[in-house]
Each structure stands twice: as C-alpha cells, then as structure tokens.
Coordinates of C-alpha atoms in Angstrom, one line a residue:
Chain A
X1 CA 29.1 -3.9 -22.4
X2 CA 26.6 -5.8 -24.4
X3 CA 29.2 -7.3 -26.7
X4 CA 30.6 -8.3 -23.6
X5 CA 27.8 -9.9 -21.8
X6 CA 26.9 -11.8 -25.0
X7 CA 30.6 -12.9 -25.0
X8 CA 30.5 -14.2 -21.4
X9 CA 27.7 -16.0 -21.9
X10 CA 29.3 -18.4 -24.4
X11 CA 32.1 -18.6 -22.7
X12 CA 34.5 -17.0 -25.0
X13 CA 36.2 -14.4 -22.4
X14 CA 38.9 -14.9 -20.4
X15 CA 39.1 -15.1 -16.7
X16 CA 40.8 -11.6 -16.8
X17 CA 38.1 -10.3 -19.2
X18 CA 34.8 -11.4 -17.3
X19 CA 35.3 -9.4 -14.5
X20 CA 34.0 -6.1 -15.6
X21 CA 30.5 -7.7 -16.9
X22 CA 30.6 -9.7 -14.2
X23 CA 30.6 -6.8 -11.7
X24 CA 28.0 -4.9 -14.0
X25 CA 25.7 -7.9 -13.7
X26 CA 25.8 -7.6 -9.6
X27 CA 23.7 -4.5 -9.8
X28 CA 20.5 -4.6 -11.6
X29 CA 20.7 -2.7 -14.6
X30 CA 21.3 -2.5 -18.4
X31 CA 23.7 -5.5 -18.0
X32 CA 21.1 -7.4 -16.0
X33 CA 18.2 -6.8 -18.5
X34 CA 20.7 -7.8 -21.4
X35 CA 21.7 -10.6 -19.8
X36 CA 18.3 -11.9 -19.4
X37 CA 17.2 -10.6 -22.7
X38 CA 20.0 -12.7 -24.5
X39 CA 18.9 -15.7 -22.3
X40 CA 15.1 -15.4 -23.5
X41 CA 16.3 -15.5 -27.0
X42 CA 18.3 -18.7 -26.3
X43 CA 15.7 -20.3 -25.0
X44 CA 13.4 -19.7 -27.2
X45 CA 15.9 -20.6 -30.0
X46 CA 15.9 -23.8 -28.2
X47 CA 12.8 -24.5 -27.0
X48 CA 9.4 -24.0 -28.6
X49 CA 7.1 -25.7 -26.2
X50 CA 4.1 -22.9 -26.0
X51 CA 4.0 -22.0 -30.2
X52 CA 1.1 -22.2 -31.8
X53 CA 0.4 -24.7 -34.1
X54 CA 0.4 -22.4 -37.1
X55 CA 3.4 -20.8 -36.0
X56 CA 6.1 -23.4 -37.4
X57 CA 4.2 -22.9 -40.5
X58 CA 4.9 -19.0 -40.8
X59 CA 8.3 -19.3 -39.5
X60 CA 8.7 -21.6 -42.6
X61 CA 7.0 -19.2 -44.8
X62 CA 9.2 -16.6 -43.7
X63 CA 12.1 -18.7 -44.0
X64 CA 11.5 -19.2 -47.5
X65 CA 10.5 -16.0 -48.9
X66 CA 13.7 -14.8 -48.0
X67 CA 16.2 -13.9 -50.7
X68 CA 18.5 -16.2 -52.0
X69 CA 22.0 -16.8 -51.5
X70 CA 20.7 -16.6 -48.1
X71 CA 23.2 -19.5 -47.3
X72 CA 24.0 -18.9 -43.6
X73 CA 27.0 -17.6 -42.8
X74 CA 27.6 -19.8 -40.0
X75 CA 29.5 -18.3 -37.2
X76 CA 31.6 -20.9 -35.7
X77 CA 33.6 -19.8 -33.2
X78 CA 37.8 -20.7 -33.1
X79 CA 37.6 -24.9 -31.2
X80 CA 38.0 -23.6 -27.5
X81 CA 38.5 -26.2 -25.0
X82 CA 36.5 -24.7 -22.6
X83 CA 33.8 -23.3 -24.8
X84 CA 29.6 -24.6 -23.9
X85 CA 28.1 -26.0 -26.4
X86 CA 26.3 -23.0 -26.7
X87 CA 26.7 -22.2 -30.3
X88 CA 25.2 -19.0 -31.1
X89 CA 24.3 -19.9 -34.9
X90 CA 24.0 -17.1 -37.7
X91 CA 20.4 -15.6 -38.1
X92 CA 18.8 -15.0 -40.7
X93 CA 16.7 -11.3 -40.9
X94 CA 13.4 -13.3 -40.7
X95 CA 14.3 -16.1 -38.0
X96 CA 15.6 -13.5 -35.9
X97 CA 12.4 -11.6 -36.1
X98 CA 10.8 -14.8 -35.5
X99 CA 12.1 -15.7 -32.5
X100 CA 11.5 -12.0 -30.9
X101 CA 7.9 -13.3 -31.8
X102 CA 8.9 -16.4 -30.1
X103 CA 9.6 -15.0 -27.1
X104 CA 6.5 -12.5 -26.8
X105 CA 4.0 -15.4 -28.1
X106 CA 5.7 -17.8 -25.5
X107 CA 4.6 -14.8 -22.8
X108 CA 1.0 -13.7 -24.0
X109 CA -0.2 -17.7 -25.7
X110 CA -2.4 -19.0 -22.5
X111 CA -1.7 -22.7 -21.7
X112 CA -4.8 -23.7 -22.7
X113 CA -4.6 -22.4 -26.3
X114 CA -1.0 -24.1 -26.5
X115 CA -0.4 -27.0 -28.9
X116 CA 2.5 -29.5 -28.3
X117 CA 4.3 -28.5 -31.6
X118 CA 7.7 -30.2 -32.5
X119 CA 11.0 -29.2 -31.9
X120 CA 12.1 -26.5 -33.8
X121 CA 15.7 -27.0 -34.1
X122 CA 18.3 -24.0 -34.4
X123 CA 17.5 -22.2 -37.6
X124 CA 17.9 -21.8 -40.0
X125 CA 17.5 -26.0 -40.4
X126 CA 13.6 -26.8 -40.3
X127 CA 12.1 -29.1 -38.5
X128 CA 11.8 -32.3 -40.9
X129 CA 7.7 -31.8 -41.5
X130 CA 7.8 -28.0 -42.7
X131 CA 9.9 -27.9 -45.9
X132 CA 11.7 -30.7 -47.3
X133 CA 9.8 -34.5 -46.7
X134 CA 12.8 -37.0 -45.7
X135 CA 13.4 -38.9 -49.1
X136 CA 11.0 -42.0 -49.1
X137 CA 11.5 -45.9 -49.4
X138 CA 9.7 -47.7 -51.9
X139 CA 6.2 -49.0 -49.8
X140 CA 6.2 -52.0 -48.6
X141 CA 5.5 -54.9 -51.0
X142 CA 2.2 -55.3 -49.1
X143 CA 1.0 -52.0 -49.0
X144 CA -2.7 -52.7 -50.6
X145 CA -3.2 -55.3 -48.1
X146 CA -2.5 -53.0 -45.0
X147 CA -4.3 -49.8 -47.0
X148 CA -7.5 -52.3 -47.6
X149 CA -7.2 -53.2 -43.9
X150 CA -7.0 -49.8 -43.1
X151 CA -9.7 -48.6 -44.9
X152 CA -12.4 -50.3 -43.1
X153 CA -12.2 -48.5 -39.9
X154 CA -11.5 -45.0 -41.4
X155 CA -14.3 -42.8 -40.1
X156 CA -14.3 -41.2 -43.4
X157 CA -17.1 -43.9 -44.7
X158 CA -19.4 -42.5 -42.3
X159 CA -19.0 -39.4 -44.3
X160 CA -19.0 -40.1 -47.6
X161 CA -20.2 -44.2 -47.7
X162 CA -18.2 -46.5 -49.8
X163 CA -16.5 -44.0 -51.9
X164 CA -13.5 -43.8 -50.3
X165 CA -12.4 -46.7 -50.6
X166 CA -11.8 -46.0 -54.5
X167 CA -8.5 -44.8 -52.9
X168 CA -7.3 -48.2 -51.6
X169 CA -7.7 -49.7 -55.4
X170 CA -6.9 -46.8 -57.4
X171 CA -3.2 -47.6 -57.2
X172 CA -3.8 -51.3 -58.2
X173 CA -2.2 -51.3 -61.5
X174 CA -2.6 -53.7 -64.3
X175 CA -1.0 -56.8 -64.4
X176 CA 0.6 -57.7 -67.6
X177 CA -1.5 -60.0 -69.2
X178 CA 1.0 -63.0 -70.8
Chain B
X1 CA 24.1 -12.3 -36.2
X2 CA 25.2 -11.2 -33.0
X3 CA 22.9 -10.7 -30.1
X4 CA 23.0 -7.4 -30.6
X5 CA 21.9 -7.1 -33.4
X6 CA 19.1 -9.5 -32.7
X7 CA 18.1 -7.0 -30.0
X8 CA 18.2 -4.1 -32.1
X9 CA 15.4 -6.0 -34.3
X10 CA 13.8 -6.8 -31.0
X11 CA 13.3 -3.1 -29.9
X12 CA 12.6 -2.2 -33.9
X13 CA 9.5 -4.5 -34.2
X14 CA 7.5 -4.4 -30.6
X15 CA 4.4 -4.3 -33.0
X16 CA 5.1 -7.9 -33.4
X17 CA 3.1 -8.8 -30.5
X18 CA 0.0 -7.6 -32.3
X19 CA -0.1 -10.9 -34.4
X20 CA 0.3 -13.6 -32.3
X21 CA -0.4 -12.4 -28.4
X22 CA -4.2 -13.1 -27.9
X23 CA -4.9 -13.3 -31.2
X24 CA -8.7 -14.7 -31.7
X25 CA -8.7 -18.5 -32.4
X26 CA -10.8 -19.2 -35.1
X27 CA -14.1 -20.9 -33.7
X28 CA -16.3 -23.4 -35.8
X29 CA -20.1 -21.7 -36.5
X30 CA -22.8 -23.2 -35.9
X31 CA -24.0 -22.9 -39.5
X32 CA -21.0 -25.2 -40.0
X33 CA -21.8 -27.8 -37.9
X34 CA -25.5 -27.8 -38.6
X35 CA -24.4 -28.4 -42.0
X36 CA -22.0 -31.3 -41.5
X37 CA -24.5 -32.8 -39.4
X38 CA -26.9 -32.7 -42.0
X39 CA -24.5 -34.5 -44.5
X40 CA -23.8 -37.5 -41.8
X41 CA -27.3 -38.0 -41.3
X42 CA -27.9 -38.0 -45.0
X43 CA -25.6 -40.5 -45.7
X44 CA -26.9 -42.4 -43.6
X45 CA -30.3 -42.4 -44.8
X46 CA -30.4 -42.0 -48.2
X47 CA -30.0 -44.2 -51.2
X48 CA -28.7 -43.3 -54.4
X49 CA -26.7 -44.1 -57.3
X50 CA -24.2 -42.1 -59.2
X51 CA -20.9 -41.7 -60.7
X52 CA -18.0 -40.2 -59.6
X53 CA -14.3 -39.2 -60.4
X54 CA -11.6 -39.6 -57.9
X55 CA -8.3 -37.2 -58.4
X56 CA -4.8 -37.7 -56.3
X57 CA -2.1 -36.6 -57.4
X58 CA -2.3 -37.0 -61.4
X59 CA -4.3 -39.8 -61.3
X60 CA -7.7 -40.1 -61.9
X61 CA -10.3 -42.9 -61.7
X62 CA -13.5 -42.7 -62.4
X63 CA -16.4 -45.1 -60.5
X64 CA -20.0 -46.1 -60.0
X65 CA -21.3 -46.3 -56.8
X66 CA -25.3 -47.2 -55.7
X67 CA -26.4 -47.5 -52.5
X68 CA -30.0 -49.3 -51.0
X69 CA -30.4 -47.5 -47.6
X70 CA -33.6 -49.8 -46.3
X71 CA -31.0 -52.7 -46.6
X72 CA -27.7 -50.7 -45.8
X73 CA -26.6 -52.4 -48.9
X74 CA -23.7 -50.4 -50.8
X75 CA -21.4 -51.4 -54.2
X76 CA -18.5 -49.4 -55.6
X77 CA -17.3 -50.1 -59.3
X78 CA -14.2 -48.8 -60.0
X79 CA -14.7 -47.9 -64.1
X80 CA -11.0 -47.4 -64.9
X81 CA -8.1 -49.6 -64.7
X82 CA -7.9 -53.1 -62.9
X83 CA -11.7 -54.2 -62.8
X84 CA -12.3 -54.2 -59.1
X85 CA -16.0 -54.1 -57.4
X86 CA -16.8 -54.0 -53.7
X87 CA -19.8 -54.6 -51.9
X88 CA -21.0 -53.6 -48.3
X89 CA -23.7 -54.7 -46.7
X90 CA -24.2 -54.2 -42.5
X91 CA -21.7 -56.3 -41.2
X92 CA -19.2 -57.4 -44.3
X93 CA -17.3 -55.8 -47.1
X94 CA -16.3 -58.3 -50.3
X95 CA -13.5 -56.9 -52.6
X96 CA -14.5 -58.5 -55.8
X97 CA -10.9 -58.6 -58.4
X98 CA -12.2 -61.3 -61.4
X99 CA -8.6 -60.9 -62.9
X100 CA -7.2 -62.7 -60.1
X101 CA -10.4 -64.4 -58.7
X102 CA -9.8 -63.4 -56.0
X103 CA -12.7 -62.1 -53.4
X104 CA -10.8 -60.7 -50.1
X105 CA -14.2 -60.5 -47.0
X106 CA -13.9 -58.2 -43.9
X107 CA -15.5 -57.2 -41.3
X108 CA -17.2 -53.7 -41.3
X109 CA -16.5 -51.9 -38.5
X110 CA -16.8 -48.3 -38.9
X111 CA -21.1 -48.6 -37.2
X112 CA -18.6 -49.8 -34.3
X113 CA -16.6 -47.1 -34.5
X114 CA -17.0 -44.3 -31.4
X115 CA -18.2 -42.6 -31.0
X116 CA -21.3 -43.9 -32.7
X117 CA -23.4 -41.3 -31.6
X118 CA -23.3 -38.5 -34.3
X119 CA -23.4 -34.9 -32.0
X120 CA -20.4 -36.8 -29.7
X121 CA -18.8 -37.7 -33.3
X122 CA -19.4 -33.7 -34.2
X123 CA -18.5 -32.5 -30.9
X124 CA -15.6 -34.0 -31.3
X125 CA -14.6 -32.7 -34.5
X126 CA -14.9 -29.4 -33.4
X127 CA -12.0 -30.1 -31.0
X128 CA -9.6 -30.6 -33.8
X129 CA -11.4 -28.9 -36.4
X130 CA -12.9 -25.2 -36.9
X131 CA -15.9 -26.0 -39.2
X132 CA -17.5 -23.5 -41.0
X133 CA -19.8 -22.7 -44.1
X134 CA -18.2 -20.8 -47.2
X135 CA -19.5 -20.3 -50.6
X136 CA -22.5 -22.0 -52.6
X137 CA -21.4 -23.6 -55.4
X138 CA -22.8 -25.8 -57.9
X139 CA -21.4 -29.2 -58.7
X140 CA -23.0 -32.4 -60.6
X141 CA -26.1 -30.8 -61.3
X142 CA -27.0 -29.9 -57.9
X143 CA -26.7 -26.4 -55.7
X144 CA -24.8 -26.9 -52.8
X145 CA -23.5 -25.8 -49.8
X146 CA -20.1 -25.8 -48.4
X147 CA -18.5 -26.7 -45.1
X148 CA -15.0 -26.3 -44.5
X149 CA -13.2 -28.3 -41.5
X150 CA -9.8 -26.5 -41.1
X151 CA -7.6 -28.2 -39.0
X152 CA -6.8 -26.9 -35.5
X153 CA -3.1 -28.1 -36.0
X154 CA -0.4 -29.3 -38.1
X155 CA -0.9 -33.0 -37.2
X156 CA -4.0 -33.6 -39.8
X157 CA -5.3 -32.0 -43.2
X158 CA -8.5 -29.8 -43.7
X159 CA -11.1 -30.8 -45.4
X160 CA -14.0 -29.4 -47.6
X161 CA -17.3 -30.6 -48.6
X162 CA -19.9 -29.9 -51.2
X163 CA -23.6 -31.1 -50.0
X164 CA -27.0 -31.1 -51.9
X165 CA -28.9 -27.9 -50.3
X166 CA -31.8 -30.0 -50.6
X167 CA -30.7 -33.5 -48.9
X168 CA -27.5 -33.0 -48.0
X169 CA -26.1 -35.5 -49.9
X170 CA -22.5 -35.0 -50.5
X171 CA -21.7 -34.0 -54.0
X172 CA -18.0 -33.3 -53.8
X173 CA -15.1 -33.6 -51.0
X174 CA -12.0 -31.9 -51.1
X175 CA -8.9 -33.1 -48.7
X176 CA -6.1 -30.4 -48.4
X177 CA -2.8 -30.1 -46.4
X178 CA -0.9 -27.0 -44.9
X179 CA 0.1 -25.3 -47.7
X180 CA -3.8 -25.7 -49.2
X181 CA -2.8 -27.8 -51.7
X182 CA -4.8 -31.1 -52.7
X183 CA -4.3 -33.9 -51.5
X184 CA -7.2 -35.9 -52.8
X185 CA -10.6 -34.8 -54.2
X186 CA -13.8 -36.7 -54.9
X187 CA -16.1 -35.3 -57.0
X188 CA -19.8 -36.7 -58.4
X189 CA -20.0 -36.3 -61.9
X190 CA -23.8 -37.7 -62.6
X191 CA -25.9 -38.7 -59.5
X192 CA -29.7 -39.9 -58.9
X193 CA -30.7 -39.8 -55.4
X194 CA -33.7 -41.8 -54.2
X195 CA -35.2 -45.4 -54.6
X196 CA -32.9 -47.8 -56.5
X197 CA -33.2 -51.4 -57.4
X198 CA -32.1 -53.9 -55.2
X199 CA -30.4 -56.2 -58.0
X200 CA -28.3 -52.6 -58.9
X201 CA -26.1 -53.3 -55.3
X202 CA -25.3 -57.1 -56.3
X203 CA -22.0 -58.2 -57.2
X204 CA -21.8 -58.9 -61.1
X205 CA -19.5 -61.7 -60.0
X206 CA -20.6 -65.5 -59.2
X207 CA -17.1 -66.0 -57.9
X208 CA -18.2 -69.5 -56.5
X209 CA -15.4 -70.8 -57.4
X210 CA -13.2 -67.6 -56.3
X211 CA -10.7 -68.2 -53.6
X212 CA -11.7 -66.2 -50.8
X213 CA -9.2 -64.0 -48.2
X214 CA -11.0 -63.7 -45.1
X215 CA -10.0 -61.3 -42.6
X216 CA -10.9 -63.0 -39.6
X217 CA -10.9 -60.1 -37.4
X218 CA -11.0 -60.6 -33.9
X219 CA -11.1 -57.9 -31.1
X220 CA -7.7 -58.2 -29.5
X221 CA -5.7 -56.8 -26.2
X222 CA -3.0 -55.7 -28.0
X223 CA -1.1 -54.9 -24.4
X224 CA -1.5 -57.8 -23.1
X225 CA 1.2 -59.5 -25.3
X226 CA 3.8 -56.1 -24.4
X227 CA 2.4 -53.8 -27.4
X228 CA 1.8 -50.3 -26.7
X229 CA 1.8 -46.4 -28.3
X230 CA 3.6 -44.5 -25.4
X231 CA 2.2 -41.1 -26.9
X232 CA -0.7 -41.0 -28.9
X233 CA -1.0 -38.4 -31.5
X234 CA -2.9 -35.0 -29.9
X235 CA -6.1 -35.6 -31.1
X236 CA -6.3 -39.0 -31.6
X237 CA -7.8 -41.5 -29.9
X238 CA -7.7 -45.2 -30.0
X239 CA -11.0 -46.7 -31.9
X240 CA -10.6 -49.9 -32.4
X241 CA -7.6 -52.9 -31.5
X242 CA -8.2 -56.3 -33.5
X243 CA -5.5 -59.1 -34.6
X244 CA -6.8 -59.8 -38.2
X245 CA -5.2 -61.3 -40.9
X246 CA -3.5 -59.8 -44.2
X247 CA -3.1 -60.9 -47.5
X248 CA -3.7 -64.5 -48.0
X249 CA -3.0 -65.4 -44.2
X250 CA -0.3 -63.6 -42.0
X251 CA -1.5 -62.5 -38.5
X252 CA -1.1 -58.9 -37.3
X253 CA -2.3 -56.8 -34.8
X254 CA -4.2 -53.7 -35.5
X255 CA -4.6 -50.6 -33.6
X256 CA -6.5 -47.6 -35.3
X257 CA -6.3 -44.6 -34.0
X258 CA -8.7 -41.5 -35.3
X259 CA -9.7 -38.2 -35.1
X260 CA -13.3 -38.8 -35.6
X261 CA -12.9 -37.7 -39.4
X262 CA -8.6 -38.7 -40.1
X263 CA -7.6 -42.6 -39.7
X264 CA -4.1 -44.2 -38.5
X265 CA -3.5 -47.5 -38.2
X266 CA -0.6 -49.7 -36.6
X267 CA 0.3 -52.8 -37.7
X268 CA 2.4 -54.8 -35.8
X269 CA 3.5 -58.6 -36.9
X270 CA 6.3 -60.4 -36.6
X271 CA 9.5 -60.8 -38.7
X272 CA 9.8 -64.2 -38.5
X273 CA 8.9 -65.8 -41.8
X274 CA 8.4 -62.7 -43.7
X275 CA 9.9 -63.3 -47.2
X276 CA 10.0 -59.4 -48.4
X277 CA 12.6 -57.7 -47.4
X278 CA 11.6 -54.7 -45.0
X279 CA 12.4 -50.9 -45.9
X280 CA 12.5 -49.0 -43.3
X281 CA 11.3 -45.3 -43.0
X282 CA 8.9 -42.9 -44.3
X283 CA 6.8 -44.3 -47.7
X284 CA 3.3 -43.5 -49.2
X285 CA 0.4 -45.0 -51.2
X286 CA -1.7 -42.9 -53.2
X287 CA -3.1 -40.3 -50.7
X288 CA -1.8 -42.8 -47.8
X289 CA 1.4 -41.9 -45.8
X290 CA 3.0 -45.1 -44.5
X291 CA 6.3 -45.3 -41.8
X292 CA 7.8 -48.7 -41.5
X293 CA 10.2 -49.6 -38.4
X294 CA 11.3 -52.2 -36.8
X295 CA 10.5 -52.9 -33.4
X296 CA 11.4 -56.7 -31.1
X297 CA 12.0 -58.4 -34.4
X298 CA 8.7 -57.2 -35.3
X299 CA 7.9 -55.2 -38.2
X300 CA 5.4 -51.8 -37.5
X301 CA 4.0 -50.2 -40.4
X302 CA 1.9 -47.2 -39.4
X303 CA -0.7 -46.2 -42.2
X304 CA -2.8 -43.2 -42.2
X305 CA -4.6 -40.5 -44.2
X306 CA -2.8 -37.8 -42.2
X307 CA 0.2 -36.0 -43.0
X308 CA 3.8 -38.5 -43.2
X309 CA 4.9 -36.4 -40.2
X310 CA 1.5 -38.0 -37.8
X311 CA 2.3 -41.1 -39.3
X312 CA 5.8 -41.4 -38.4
X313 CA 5.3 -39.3 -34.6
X314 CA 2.8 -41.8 -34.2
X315 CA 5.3 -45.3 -35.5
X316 CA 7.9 -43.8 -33.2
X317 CA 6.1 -43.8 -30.1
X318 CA 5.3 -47.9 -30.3
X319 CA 6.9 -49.9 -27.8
X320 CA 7.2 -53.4 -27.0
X321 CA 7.9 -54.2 -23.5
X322 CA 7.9 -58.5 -23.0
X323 CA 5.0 -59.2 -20.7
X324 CA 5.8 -60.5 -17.3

C-alpha cells in the first residue's frame, strides 16, 4: 500500500489503480500517516526555510564523505503526459538521512533561533556556496580603485588601525620598468 | 531511492533528533568580549611601531607600520613589492605610489562609522558573532591572549585575534571561512609599543609635484536618484552612502554595508563612457570577493571581505527603479 501511496502521489497510477489507496486514505490510518509522512519529506526536500545555518554545511559534509562512484542514479520516470513535476530524485544514503533530520529540525528549531539559509535545491546538487564556487571572471580592470575605496569604511581599521589596508596594495604588482 | 526506503531510514535513525532539536547555541563569554573590548580601546589609544607580515593565499608581504596616538597620526610601508606608503591622520588618508607619482587622498570615515560607540559596536558583534577566549599563545615577543569571533552564520568568516596580555595591543589576526581554512592572516613580526617620534609617521615623499586623485566624497541619497538594495544581507546594516569618485575621476555611488567587524560595498556608476569592457559575475582580489552585474545600463560591482556568496546575495538584490 505504501508503494502505492507513494505512486499516487506522483501521479503515476492510473485512474483504475488509485482507487484502492484512495479509499485507504479516507480512513485515518497507516495510509494516512504515509501519506503525510511522504509529504513532509517532500517538502522538506523542497523547502529549507527553518535550517540552521550550520546545517547546509553538514549536509555538505555528509554529501562529500560519501563514497565514490556515488554518481546518482537518477530515477526518471517513463515522459507521462499527465505526470506533476514532482520528480522524486534518487537519494543518496546520507541526504536521505539528512532530510529525515530536515524534517525533525524544521519541527523542534524555535523561530527565533532560525536563520534565513538559501535554497537547498533537490540533492544531491548543492546549493552554489557549499561545494563548488561558480568559475570566476577575471576582476574588473579597476578593481584596486574600488578595493582602495572600499577599504576606508571597513570597520576592520577600528580593529587593527592602518594594517589592513596592506591588503588593498598587496596585489599591486610591478610594473615593467622599460 | 524510493520513499520507502527513505522511511525505513526515517524509523532506523529517530536518534537523529538528538543533534539538531534544541541543541544549545553557542553563546559569546563574557571573558570574550571583555577581551575584544580591551583590544578596541587599545588601538585606539596606543602608539607604536612595528613590523608585520601579511599572508593570503601564497602571498606574502611584509610592512612597517607606526602609529602617534596624541595626534591620531598613522603610516603603513608596505616593504615588499611596488613601493607604496599611506598615511592617516584624523580626517584624511594619502596613498603615496612614487613609481607612478601618483598620491590618491580620501576621506576617513571609519570614526564616522556606527556605531561609534564601542559597547553598541560590541553588542552588536555578539549578534552575528559568538566571541570567546581560547588558548594563550605567544607571538612577536609578547604573551597573548586569544579571542575567537565565530560566525553565527554562513554569510561571513570567523575571526581570531592575538592581543598583548598587558595592553591589548593586537599582535596577530587570523580571518577564516567555513571550512576553517585561512583566508587572510596578519601577524607582527617585531613591535615597540609606546612613545614614538613624530617625524617617524611622515610621508618620505615631497610629492609636490605628484598628481593628486582626490576622492571627493560627498554624503549622498543614493534613493533618491531610483537606487536601492531590496534585501540587505542578515546582519548587515547600511553604514555609510557617499557618491565619491574613482580612479582619476569617474563618479559612482557608494553604499557600504557592515557587520560591525565584515565590510561590503556597492558601487554603482554608469555605463556610459566606460572604456573597459564589463565581465559580469562572480570575481575576487586578494582576500576581496567582488560580483559585477549590470543593472539600467549601469554597472554594480559589489566588493566585500565576506564570503563571494554575501557578495553576490547582496549585488542581486540592487534595484533601480527611475524616480518619479
């Protein structure tokens, strides 16, 4: 029945097939409590509004302490006309553990304690911060001029007095002398 | 992975809650914070001279740096490399470069900065940062304390900081990311703290003849001509909003945002006349993540000492909306 209820929520049974989990779902019970079960995990596959702030980094950490060859095995299902967008991608061991933690830390993390963290997009893809930086331009041709404007107003000079702004010249290379 | 199977690791690992559900958050100590305000206040007051070496990545630069507190007169020599000396005094900084004669003058804001007052600056802190003490250590000579600011999120790097047990000058400070890694590192080397000769903060250079790039900063109502950040960085607030120029003369607006310890700033100027070509996208200087973009044919570049991922958040959230 579980198969089942996991099926009809992506839309992959037939009209003739969803009408037994369909009737199991009218009465509350182990179809019900799947039903929302599978639904939590979705959204929290989804959605990662209430994770802590340290909690991308360990999912990231998990992520890459697993083995290798751990190239997904993406399940895509047959093209159905009719079938959500509600891909069900392949989980890894550790991101499917994670988002069980997802789910409880999204119930016990108080509001308060919550930290507007970025997207996390369906694993096992991380978001773009965690793992791999986006390859970089060449800075601009100007950079030193916006770095030494910068530097003025960096609170960091009430810390430490003039010396950081070593770091704004300490890129300067030589110019070739003719 | 089916479902299933994801709820047959569900049931297997209930213990999972123990991490993460009400898990104590890290709070700062008030050791900590007595220490770090000890080091503001004594760089504030004291005078010195020293030298130190500056690491980022694999470079490293060594300077000389002296400081006259009575006159809040300060003068950095970089030793390596391009021959470059700057000199602060209470309202102006002068970039000295003979090889171009060249001196560039600007303004010195940071006594503006907020908040001014140092227990708002530290209480502050301690909203984005969990400060506490770790290890003595000795470094230049000198036994020190340590004070670590680890940072409450992923938006900014930690920080930690060496100080003279006895003045609380800082000795060494240590800038790391997520991963603990180093991002940048000053360290003093040789340093003399107390009395020093006033000629010792003057500029070697005449440069009378120098050409001179003023900066001609100017407060500035940055929304007023349709400029604005629709989300600012959690965190961060905005400090200070000038038009100013760069270089030799082109006009931008500048809007830094900050932390009370981490830096960004946004640059906004027009495309119009701009001879360099403009590269999009994620880019960095030294310890310096930059994001250029594009915005009402005018060119943003967001520059910051914060992680490239801040930097771009923060570039993606300017808008330009032509005033009525």
């Amino acid at each position: 029945m579980k198969e089942q209820i996991s099926a009809l929520m992506d839309g992959e049974l037939e009209r003739a097939q969803s009408a037994a989990p369909l009737e199991a779902l009218r009465d509350a019970g182990e179809a019900r409590e799947a039903w929302r079960t599978y639904h939590l995990i979705g959204d929290a596959m989804r959605e990662t509004r209430m994770v802590s702030g340290s909690f991308t980094a360990r999912v990231a950490a998990a992520l890459a302490a697993e083995p290798t060859v751990m190239a997904p095995v993406a399940v895509i299902p047959e093209p159905r006309p009719a079938a959500a967008a509600r891909q069900w991608p392949a989980l890894s061991i550790a991101a499917s553990v994670a988002a069980f933690a997802l789910v409880v830390g999204a119930v016990f993390v108080s509001q308060k304690d919550a930290v507007q963290a970025p997207q996390v997009a369906n694993a096992p893809k991380p978001p773009v911060e965690l793992i791999r930086e986006t390859a970089q331009v060449a800075p601009p041709d100007t950079a030193h001029d916006y770095v030494l404007a910068h530097q003025g107003s960096s609170p960091r000079n009430s810390l430490q007095g003039m010396v950081p702004y070593v770091r704004l010249v300490s890129d300067q290379s030589r110019p070739a002398k003719p | 992975m089916t479902r299933g199977r994801a709820a047959l690791l569900i049931a297997a690992f209930p213990l999972l809650t123990g991490g993460l559900a009400q898990a104590q958050a890290p709070r700062s100590s008030a050791e900590g914070v007595a220490l770090l305000r000890k080091i503001y206040q004594a760089t504030g007051k004291l005078s010195y001279t020293g030298t130190f070496v500056y690491q980022q990545g694999d470079r490293s630069e060594t300077s000389r740096i002296t400081r006259v507190a009575v006159d809040d007169v300060e003068k950095l020599e970089v030793l390596d490399g391009m021959p470059r000396e700057i000199v602060r005094t209470r309202d102006t900084i002068r970039c000295y470069l003979p090889e171009s004669q060249t001196v560039k003058v600007d303004r010195r804001t940071d006594t503006g900065a907020f908040p001014a007052v140092l227990p708002e600056r530290i209480s502050d802190l301690a909203k984005n940062y969990v400060i506490t003490r770790a290890e003595p250590a000795r470094v230049g000579g000198y036994d020190c304390d340590t004070v670590v600011l680890t940072p409450a999120d992923d938006l900014r790097y930690g920080y930690k900081l060496w100080a003279d047990v006895g003045t609380g000058m800082l000795l060494k400070a240590r800038t790391f990311n997520r991963k603990g890694e180093t991002v940048e590192q000053f360290t003093f080397t040789q340093l003399t703290i107390g009395n020093v000769p006033r000629d010792r903060v003057k500029s070697r250079h005449a440069a009378r003849s120098w050409r001179v790039e003023d900066a001609a900063v100017a407060p500035a109502n940055l929304a007023q001509s349709g400029w604005t950040v629709s989300r600012e960085l959690p965190g961060f607030r905005k400090v200070m909003e000038v038009t100013r120029r760069l270089g030799e003369s082109r006009p931008v607006g500048q809007m830094v945002y900050s932390d009370g310890l981490a830096a960004v700033s946004v640059f906004i100027e027009p495309m119009a006349g701009r001879a360099e070509a403009v590269r999009p996208g994620p880019s960095s200087l030294g310890a310096f993540h930059i994001y250029t973009r594009e915005v009402a044919n005018h060119i943003v570049t967001v520059v910051g000492e914060a992680p490239a991922a801040s930097v771009q958040r923060i570039a993606d959230t300017v808008e330009f909306r032509k005033p009525q």
